[in-house]
């Protein structure tokens, strides 16, 4: 029963989470300490660059210009996204639209034209007499028999 595995008592998931989440203090100190340390280094560097003006950001940017350009342009994610997904979607949509115009609308228009032409041809055979309709059906069946016998 797959539904039973999906719906279960909340205490079971709490017990599973408690068993899986057995973390050690050293793991917490390493992970938390490293993230706080990196944040403090960033804040200190920013204060030296922009508050005290002891470090020149332009000089650092000039030394690592390629990395600076890459970072400034957001790793070119926007350009890649635009060229791959936006332009790709537009190309696909244009092709789907062309198929819609030529194939789907063409079939619909051809069906309408065939109905119109069939009606125009058949209106001359319409006279209201059942004997004439039976004669037409008999002639069509006879023509099919002769045609299938010839081929």
Short mmCIF file of N, CA and C in Angstrom, two decimals:
data_model
loop_
_atom_site.label_atom_id
_atom_site.label_comp_id
_atom_site.label_asym_id
_atom_site.label_seq_id
_atom_site.Cartn_x
_atom_site.Cartn_y
_atom_site.Cartn_z
N UNK A 1 0.85 -1.17 0.00
CA UNK A 1 0.00 0.00 0.00
C UNK A 1 0.90 1.23 0.00
N UNK A 2 0.99 1.92 -1.13
CA UNK A 2 1.86 3.09 -1.25
C UNK A 2 1.31 4.28 -0.49
N UNK A 3 0.00 4.37 -0.36
CA UNK A 3 -0.60 5.51 0.33
C UNK A 3 -0.26 5.50 1.81
N UNK A 4 -0.10 4.31 2.38
CA UNK A 4 0.23 4.20 3.80
C UNK A 4 1.62 4.77 4.08
N UNK A 5 2.55 4.59 3.13
CA UNK A 5 3.88 5.14 3.31
C UNK A 5 3.87 6.66 3.18
N UNK A 6 2.94 7.17 2.40
CA UNK A 6 2.85 8.62 2.21
C UNK A 6 2.20 9.30 3.42
N UNK A 7 1.14 8.70 3.94
CA UNK A 7 0.44 9.23 5.11
C UNK A 7 0.83 8.38 6.31
N UNK A 8 1.44 8.99 7.28
CA UNK A 8 1.85 8.25 8.48
C UNK A 8 1.72 9.17 9.69
N UNK A 9 1.84 8.59 10.85
CA UNK A 9 1.70 9.35 12.09
C UNK A 9 2.86 10.33 12.24
N UNK A 10 2.61 11.54 12.75
CA UNK A 10 3.68 12.53 12.88
C UNK A 10 4.80 12.10 13.82
N UNK A 11 4.48 11.31 14.83
CA UNK A 11 5.52 10.93 15.79
C UNK A 11 6.60 10.08 15.14
N UNK A 12 6.24 9.33 14.09
CA UNK A 12 7.24 8.53 13.39
C UNK A 12 8.27 9.42 12.70
N UNK A 13 7.81 10.48 12.04
CA UNK A 13 8.75 11.36 11.35
C UNK A 13 9.59 12.15 12.35
N UNK A 14 9.04 12.48 13.51
CA UNK A 14 9.82 13.18 14.53
C UNK A 14 10.92 12.27 15.06
N UNK A 15 10.60 11.02 15.27
CA UNK A 15 11.61 10.07 15.75
C UNK A 15 12.70 9.87 14.70
N UNK A 16 12.31 9.75 13.43
CA UNK A 16 13.30 9.59 12.37
C UNK A 16 14.20 10.81 12.26
N UNK A 17 13.62 11.99 12.39
CA UNK A 17 14.42 13.21 12.31
C UNK A 17 15.37 13.31 13.49
N UNK A 18 14.91 12.92 14.67
CA UNK A 18 15.78 12.97 15.85
C UNK A 18 16.94 12.00 15.72
N UNK A 19 16.67 10.82 15.15
CA UNK A 19 17.74 9.84 14.98
C UNK A 19 18.73 10.28 13.89
N UNK A 20 18.21 10.87 12.83
CA UNK A 20 19.08 11.27 11.73
C UNK A 20 19.85 12.54 12.05
N UNK A 21 19.33 13.36 12.92
CA UNK A 21 19.95 14.64 13.21
C UNK A 21 20.90 14.63 14.38
N UNK A 22 21.52 13.56 14.68
CA UNK A 22 22.49 13.48 15.78
C UNK A 22 23.76 14.20 15.34
N UNK A 23 23.89 15.45 15.70
CA UNK A 23 25.06 16.24 15.30
C UNK A 23 26.01 16.36 16.48
N UNK A 24 27.26 16.45 16.16
CA UNK A 24 28.24 16.61 17.22
C UNK A 24 28.57 18.09 17.39
N UNK A 25 29.09 18.42 18.55
CA UNK A 25 29.45 19.80 18.85
C UNK A 25 30.61 20.26 17.96
N UNK A 26 31.55 19.38 17.68
CA UNK A 26 32.68 19.77 16.84
C UNK A 26 32.23 20.09 15.41
N UNK A 27 31.27 19.33 14.90
CA UNK A 27 30.75 19.62 13.56
C UNK A 27 30.09 20.99 13.54
N UNK A 28 29.31 21.29 14.58
CA UNK A 28 28.64 22.59 14.66
C UNK A 28 29.66 23.72 14.74
N UNK A 29 30.71 23.54 15.56
CA UNK A 29 31.71 24.60 15.71
C UNK A 29 32.50 24.81 14.42
N UNK A 30 32.82 23.74 13.72
CA UNK A 30 33.55 23.88 12.46
C UNK A 30 32.69 24.61 11.43
N UNK A 31 31.46 24.17 11.25
CA UNK A 31 30.58 24.76 10.24
C UNK A 31 30.19 26.19 10.61
N UNK A 32 29.75 26.38 11.84
CA UNK A 32 29.35 27.72 12.27
C UNK A 32 30.52 28.67 12.36
N UNK A 33 31.64 28.19 12.89
CA UNK A 33 32.81 29.05 13.03
C UNK A 33 33.38 29.49 11.70
N UNK A 34 33.41 28.58 10.73
CA UNK A 34 33.95 28.96 9.42
C UNK A 34 33.06 29.98 8.73
N UNK A 35 31.75 29.83 8.82
CA UNK A 35 30.86 30.80 8.17
C UNK A 35 30.94 32.16 8.85
N UNK A 36 31.01 32.19 10.19
CA UNK A 36 31.14 33.46 10.90
C UNK A 36 32.50 34.09 10.60
N UNK A 37 33.55 33.28 10.53
CA UNK A 37 34.89 33.79 10.22
C UNK A 37 34.95 34.41 8.83
N UNK A 38 34.36 33.76 7.85
CA UNK A 38 34.35 34.29 6.48
C UNK A 38 33.57 35.60 6.44
N UNK A 39 32.45 35.67 7.16
CA UNK A 39 31.67 36.91 7.20
C UNK A 39 32.47 38.04 7.84
N UNK A 40 33.18 37.76 8.93
CA UNK A 40 33.98 38.79 9.60
C UNK A 40 35.13 39.27 8.71
N UNK A 41 35.75 38.37 7.97
CA UNK A 41 36.81 38.78 7.05
C UNK A 41 36.25 39.70 5.96
N UNK A 42 35.08 39.37 5.43
CA UNK A 42 34.46 40.20 4.41
C UNK A 42 34.07 41.57 4.94
N UNK A 43 33.52 41.62 6.15
CA UNK A 43 33.15 42.91 6.75
C UNK A 43 34.39 43.75 7.01
N UNK A 44 35.45 43.13 7.50
CA UNK A 44 36.70 43.86 7.77
C UNK A 44 37.30 44.41 6.48
N UNK A 45 37.37 43.60 5.44
CA UNK A 45 37.89 44.08 4.16
C UNK A 45 37.05 45.22 3.60
N UNK A 46 35.73 45.10 3.69
CA UNK A 46 34.85 46.16 3.20
C UNK A 46 35.06 47.45 3.97
N UNK A 47 35.25 47.36 5.28
CA UNK A 47 35.48 48.59 6.06
C UNK A 47 36.82 49.22 5.70
N UNK A 48 37.86 48.41 5.45
CA UNK A 48 39.15 48.97 5.03
C UNK A 48 39.07 49.60 3.64
N UNK A 49 38.22 49.05 2.78
CA UNK A 49 38.12 49.59 1.43
C UNK A 49 37.24 50.83 1.35
N UNK A 50 36.08 50.79 2.00
CA UNK A 50 35.09 51.83 1.75
C UNK A 50 34.90 52.82 2.90
N UNK A 51 35.28 52.47 4.11
CA UNK A 51 35.15 53.41 5.23
C UNK A 51 36.47 54.11 5.52
N UNK A 52 37.54 53.36 5.62
CA UNK A 52 38.84 53.93 5.99
C UNK A 52 39.70 54.27 4.77
N UNK A 53 39.34 53.77 3.61
CA UNK A 53 40.05 54.00 2.35
C UNK A 53 41.53 53.63 2.44
N UNK A 54 41.85 52.56 3.14
CA UNK A 54 43.23 52.09 3.27
C UNK A 54 43.58 51.13 2.13
N UNK A 55 42.59 50.47 1.55
CA UNK A 55 42.79 49.54 0.44
C UNK A 55 42.04 50.12 -0.77
N UNK A 56 42.71 50.16 -1.92
CA UNK A 56 42.09 50.70 -3.13
C UNK A 56 41.41 49.56 -3.91
N UNK A 57 40.07 49.57 -3.98
CA UNK A 57 39.39 48.50 -4.72
C UNK A 57 39.72 48.51 -6.21
N UNK A 58 39.98 49.68 -6.79
CA UNK A 58 40.29 49.76 -8.22
C UNK A 58 41.62 49.08 -8.52
N UNK A 59 42.57 49.18 -7.60
CA UNK A 59 43.87 48.51 -7.82
C UNK A 59 43.71 46.99 -7.79
N UNK A 60 42.88 46.51 -6.89
CA UNK A 60 42.63 45.06 -6.82
C UNK A 60 41.91 44.60 -8.09
N UNK A 61 40.94 45.40 -8.54
CA UNK A 61 40.21 45.05 -9.77
C UNK A 61 41.13 45.05 -10.98
N UNK A 62 42.11 45.96 -11.00
CA UNK A 62 43.04 46.00 -12.13
C UNK A 62 43.97 44.79 -12.13
N UNK A 63 44.35 44.32 -10.95
CA UNK A 63 45.25 43.16 -10.87
C UNK A 63 44.57 41.88 -11.33
N UNK A 64 43.33 41.72 -10.98
CA UNK A 64 42.59 40.50 -11.36
C UNK A 64 41.42 40.90 -12.26
N UNK A 65 41.75 41.54 -13.39
CA UNK A 65 40.71 42.11 -14.26
C UNK A 65 39.78 41.06 -14.84
N UNK A 66 40.30 39.90 -15.19
CA UNK A 66 39.42 38.88 -15.78
C UNK A 66 38.41 38.37 -14.75
N UNK A 67 38.87 38.12 -13.53
CA UNK A 67 37.95 37.67 -12.48
C UNK A 67 36.97 38.78 -12.11
N UNK A 68 37.47 40.04 -12.10
CA UNK A 68 36.60 41.18 -11.80
C UNK A 68 35.52 41.32 -12.87
N UNK A 69 35.92 41.20 -14.14
CA UNK A 69 34.96 41.30 -15.23
C UNK A 69 33.93 40.17 -15.16
N UNK A 70 34.40 38.98 -14.86
CA UNK A 70 33.49 37.84 -14.73
C UNK A 70 32.50 38.05 -13.59
N UNK A 71 32.98 38.57 -12.47
CA UNK A 71 32.11 38.83 -11.33
C UNK A 71 31.16 39.99 -11.60
N UNK A 72 31.68 41.03 -12.26
CA UNK A 72 30.85 42.20 -12.56
C UNK A 72 29.69 41.84 -13.48
N UNK A 73 29.95 40.95 -14.42
CA UNK A 73 28.91 40.53 -15.36
C UNK A 73 28.11 39.33 -14.87
N UNK A 74 28.18 39.07 -13.58
CA UNK A 74 27.41 38.00 -12.92
C UNK A 74 27.65 36.65 -13.57
N UNK A 75 28.93 36.38 -13.85
CA UNK A 75 29.37 35.11 -14.42
C UNK A 75 28.68 34.83 -15.75
N UNK A 76 28.15 35.87 -16.38
CA UNK A 76 27.48 35.81 -17.68
C UNK A 76 26.27 34.87 -17.68
N UNK A 77 25.69 34.68 -16.52
CA UNK A 77 24.50 33.82 -16.44
C UNK A 77 23.33 34.44 -17.20
N UNK A 78 23.18 35.78 -17.11
CA UNK A 78 22.07 36.42 -17.81
C UNK A 78 22.21 36.28 -19.32
N UNK A 79 23.43 36.44 -19.83
CA UNK A 79 23.65 36.30 -21.27
C UNK A 79 23.42 34.87 -21.73
N UNK A 80 23.93 33.93 -20.96
CA UNK A 80 23.73 32.52 -21.31
C UNK A 80 22.24 32.17 -21.27
N UNK A 81 21.55 32.62 -20.22
CA UNK A 81 20.11 32.35 -20.09
C UNK A 81 19.36 32.95 -21.28
N UNK A 82 19.70 34.20 -21.63
CA UNK A 82 19.01 34.86 -22.73
C UNK A 82 19.24 34.13 -24.05
N UNK A 83 20.50 33.79 -24.32
CA UNK A 83 20.82 33.15 -25.60
C UNK A 83 20.29 31.73 -25.70
N UNK A 84 20.30 31.00 -24.60
CA UNK A 84 19.87 29.60 -24.66
C UNK A 84 18.35 29.49 -24.52
N UNK A 85 17.81 30.05 -23.45
CA UNK A 85 16.39 29.82 -23.16
C UNK A 85 15.46 30.81 -23.86
N UNK A 86 15.76 32.10 -23.78
CA UNK A 86 14.85 33.09 -24.37
C UNK A 86 14.85 32.99 -25.89
N UNK A 87 16.05 33.09 -26.48
CA UNK A 87 16.10 33.00 -27.95
C UNK A 87 15.71 31.61 -28.45
N UNK A 88 16.09 30.58 -27.71
CA UNK A 88 15.68 29.22 -28.09
C UNK A 88 14.18 29.04 -28.05
N UNK A 89 13.54 29.58 -27.03
CA UNK A 89 12.08 29.50 -26.93
C UNK A 89 11.41 30.27 -28.05
N UNK A 90 11.99 31.43 -28.39
CA UNK A 90 11.41 32.21 -29.49
C UNK A 90 11.52 31.47 -30.82
N UNK A 91 12.68 30.84 -31.06
CA UNK A 91 12.84 30.06 -32.30
C UNK A 91 11.84 28.91 -32.36
N UNK A 92 11.71 28.21 -31.25
CA UNK A 92 10.76 27.09 -31.19
C UNK A 92 9.33 27.59 -31.39
N UNK A 93 8.98 28.70 -30.75
CA UNK A 93 7.62 29.24 -30.89
C UNK A 93 7.36 29.67 -32.33
N UNK A 94 8.38 30.26 -32.98
CA UNK A 94 8.22 30.68 -34.37
C UNK A 94 7.98 29.47 -35.27
N UNK A 95 8.69 28.38 -35.03
CA UNK A 95 8.51 27.17 -35.84
C UNK A 95 7.14 26.54 -35.59
N UNK A 96 6.72 26.52 -34.33
CA UNK A 96 5.39 25.97 -34.01
C UNK A 96 4.31 26.82 -34.66
N UNK A 97 4.49 28.15 -34.64
CA UNK A 97 3.51 29.04 -35.27
C UNK A 97 3.46 28.79 -36.78
N UNK A 98 4.61 28.57 -37.39
CA UNK A 98 4.64 28.29 -38.83
C UNK A 98 3.92 26.98 -39.16
N UNK A 99 4.14 25.96 -38.35
CA UNK A 99 3.43 24.69 -38.54
C UNK A 99 1.93 24.89 -38.36
N UNK A 100 1.56 25.71 -37.37
CA UNK A 100 0.14 25.97 -37.14
C UNK A 100 -0.48 26.66 -38.34
N UNK A 101 0.21 27.67 -38.88
CA UNK A 101 -0.34 28.38 -40.04
C UNK A 101 -0.45 27.48 -41.25
N UNK A 102 0.61 26.71 -41.52
CA UNK A 102 0.64 25.95 -42.77
C UNK A 102 -0.12 24.63 -42.68
N UNK A 103 0.07 23.89 -41.60
CA UNK A 103 -0.51 22.54 -41.53
C UNK A 103 -1.92 22.59 -40.93
N UNK A 104 -2.03 23.08 -39.71
CA UNK A 104 -3.33 23.03 -39.02
C UNK A 104 -4.35 23.90 -39.73
N UNK A 105 -3.99 25.17 -39.98
CA UNK A 105 -4.94 26.04 -40.67
C UNK A 105 -5.17 25.57 -42.10
N UNK A 106 -4.15 24.98 -42.73
CA UNK A 106 -4.32 24.46 -44.08
C UNK A 106 -5.31 23.32 -44.13
N UNK A 107 -5.27 22.42 -43.15
CA UNK A 107 -6.23 21.31 -43.10
C UNK A 107 -7.64 21.84 -42.89
N UNK A 108 -7.78 22.80 -41.99
CA UNK A 108 -9.11 23.37 -41.72
C UNK A 108 -9.64 24.07 -42.97
N UNK A 109 -8.81 24.87 -43.62
CA UNK A 109 -9.26 25.58 -44.82
C UNK A 109 -9.54 24.61 -45.96
N UNK A 110 -8.74 23.55 -46.09
CA UNK A 110 -8.98 22.56 -47.14
C UNK A 110 -10.29 21.81 -46.89
N UNK A 111 -10.58 21.51 -45.63
CA UNK A 111 -11.84 20.85 -45.30
C UNK A 111 -13.03 21.74 -45.66
N UNK A 112 -12.92 23.01 -45.34
CA UNK A 112 -13.99 23.94 -45.70
C UNK A 112 -14.16 24.06 -47.20
N UNK A 113 -13.04 24.14 -47.92
CA UNK A 113 -13.10 24.24 -49.37
C UNK A 113 -13.68 22.97 -50.00
N UNK A 114 -13.28 21.80 -49.47
CA UNK A 114 -13.81 20.54 -49.99
C UNK A 114 -15.31 20.45 -49.75
N UNK A 115 -15.77 20.89 -48.60
CA UNK A 115 -17.21 20.89 -48.31
C UNK A 115 -17.95 21.83 -49.25
N UNK A 116 -17.38 23.00 -49.49
CA UNK A 116 -18.01 23.96 -50.40
C UNK A 116 -18.09 23.41 -51.82
N UNK A 117 -16.98 22.86 -52.30
CA UNK A 117 -16.97 22.33 -53.67
C UNK A 117 -17.89 21.12 -53.82
N UNK A 118 -17.90 20.25 -52.81
CA UNK A 118 -18.80 19.09 -52.86
C UNK A 118 -20.25 19.54 -52.90
N UNK A 119 -20.57 20.53 -52.11
CA UNK A 119 -21.94 21.06 -52.12
C UNK A 119 -22.30 21.70 -53.46
N UNK A 120 -21.32 22.42 -54.04
CA UNK A 120 -21.58 23.04 -55.34
C UNK A 120 -21.80 22.00 -56.43
N UNK A 121 -21.04 20.90 -56.38
CA UNK A 121 -21.20 19.85 -57.39
C UNK A 121 -22.50 19.09 -57.17
N UNK A 122 -22.79 18.74 -55.92
CA UNK A 122 -23.97 17.92 -55.64
C UNK A 122 -25.29 18.66 -55.76
N UNK A 123 -25.27 19.99 -55.75
CA UNK A 123 -26.55 20.70 -55.82
C UNK A 123 -27.22 20.52 -57.19
N UNK A 124 -26.44 20.18 -58.21
CA UNK A 124 -27.04 19.97 -59.52
C UNK A 124 -27.68 18.59 -59.63
N UNK A 125 -27.30 17.67 -58.75
CA UNK A 125 -27.92 16.35 -58.74
C UNK A 125 -29.13 16.29 -57.82
N UNK A 126 -29.40 17.36 -57.14
CA UNK A 126 -30.51 17.41 -56.18
C UNK A 126 -31.79 17.78 -56.95
N UNK A 127 -32.75 16.85 -57.01
CA UNK A 127 -34.01 17.18 -57.66
C UNK A 127 -35.21 16.72 -56.85
N UNK A 128 -34.97 15.98 -55.76
CA UNK A 128 -36.07 15.60 -54.88
C UNK A 128 -36.72 14.28 -55.22
N UNK A 129 -36.23 13.56 -56.24
CA UNK A 129 -36.86 12.29 -56.59
C UNK A 129 -36.01 11.14 -56.08
N UNK A 130 -36.63 10.23 -55.35
CA UNK A 130 -35.92 9.11 -54.73
C UNK A 130 -35.42 8.13 -55.80
N UNK A 131 -36.16 8.00 -56.92
CA UNK A 131 -35.72 7.08 -57.96
C UNK A 131 -34.37 7.52 -58.55
N UNK A 132 -34.22 8.82 -58.71
CA UNK A 132 -32.97 9.34 -59.26
C UNK A 132 -31.81 9.08 -58.31
N UNK A 133 -32.05 9.24 -56.99
CA UNK A 133 -31.00 8.96 -55.99
C UNK A 133 -30.61 7.48 -56.03
N UNK A 134 -31.60 6.60 -56.17
CA UNK A 134 -31.31 5.17 -56.25
C UNK A 134 -30.51 4.85 -57.51
N UNK A 135 -30.83 5.52 -58.61
CA UNK A 135 -30.09 5.32 -59.86
C UNK A 135 -28.63 5.76 -59.70
N UNK A 136 -28.40 6.87 -59.03
CA UNK A 136 -27.03 7.36 -58.81
C UNK A 136 -26.25 6.37 -57.95
N UNK A 137 -26.87 5.86 -56.88
CA UNK A 137 -26.20 4.90 -56.00
C UNK A 137 -25.91 3.62 -56.79
N UNK A 138 -26.87 3.15 -57.59
CA UNK A 138 -26.66 1.95 -58.39
C UNK A 138 -25.52 2.15 -59.40
N UNK A 139 -25.48 3.30 -60.02
CA UNK A 139 -24.42 3.59 -61.00
C UNK A 139 -23.06 3.65 -60.31
N UNK A 140 -23.01 4.20 -59.11
CA UNK A 140 -21.74 4.28 -58.38
C UNK A 140 -21.26 2.89 -58.00
N UNK A 141 -22.18 2.03 -57.53
CA UNK A 141 -21.80 0.67 -57.16
C UNK A 141 -21.37 -0.10 -58.40
N UNK A 142 -22.10 0.03 -59.49
CA UNK A 142 -21.74 -0.63 -60.74
C UNK A 142 -20.38 -0.17 -61.23
N UNK A 143 -20.12 1.12 -61.11
CA UNK A 143 -18.80 1.65 -61.50
C UNK A 143 -17.69 1.07 -60.65
N UNK A 144 -17.92 0.92 -59.35
CA UNK A 144 -16.91 0.32 -58.47
C UNK A 144 -16.66 -1.14 -58.82
N UNK A 145 -17.74 -1.88 -59.14
CA UNK A 145 -17.59 -3.29 -59.50
C UNK A 145 -16.81 -3.42 -60.80
N UNK A 146 -17.14 -2.60 -61.77
CA UNK A 146 -16.43 -2.66 -63.05
C UNK A 146 -14.97 -2.25 -62.86
N UNK A 147 -14.74 -1.19 -62.08
CA UNK A 147 -13.37 -0.71 -61.85
C UNK A 147 -12.54 -1.75 -61.12
N UNK A 148 -13.12 -2.40 -60.10
CA UNK A 148 -12.36 -3.41 -59.36
C UNK A 148 -12.17 -4.68 -60.20
N UNK A 149 -13.09 -4.95 -61.13
CA UNK A 149 -12.93 -6.10 -62.00
C UNK A 149 -11.88 -5.86 -63.07
N UNK A 150 -11.73 -4.62 -63.50
CA UNK A 150 -10.75 -4.27 -64.53
C UNK A 150 -9.35 -4.30 -63.95
N UNK A 151 -9.19 -3.81 -62.74
CA UNK A 151 -7.85 -3.75 -62.14
C UNK A 151 -7.61 -5.00 -61.43
#
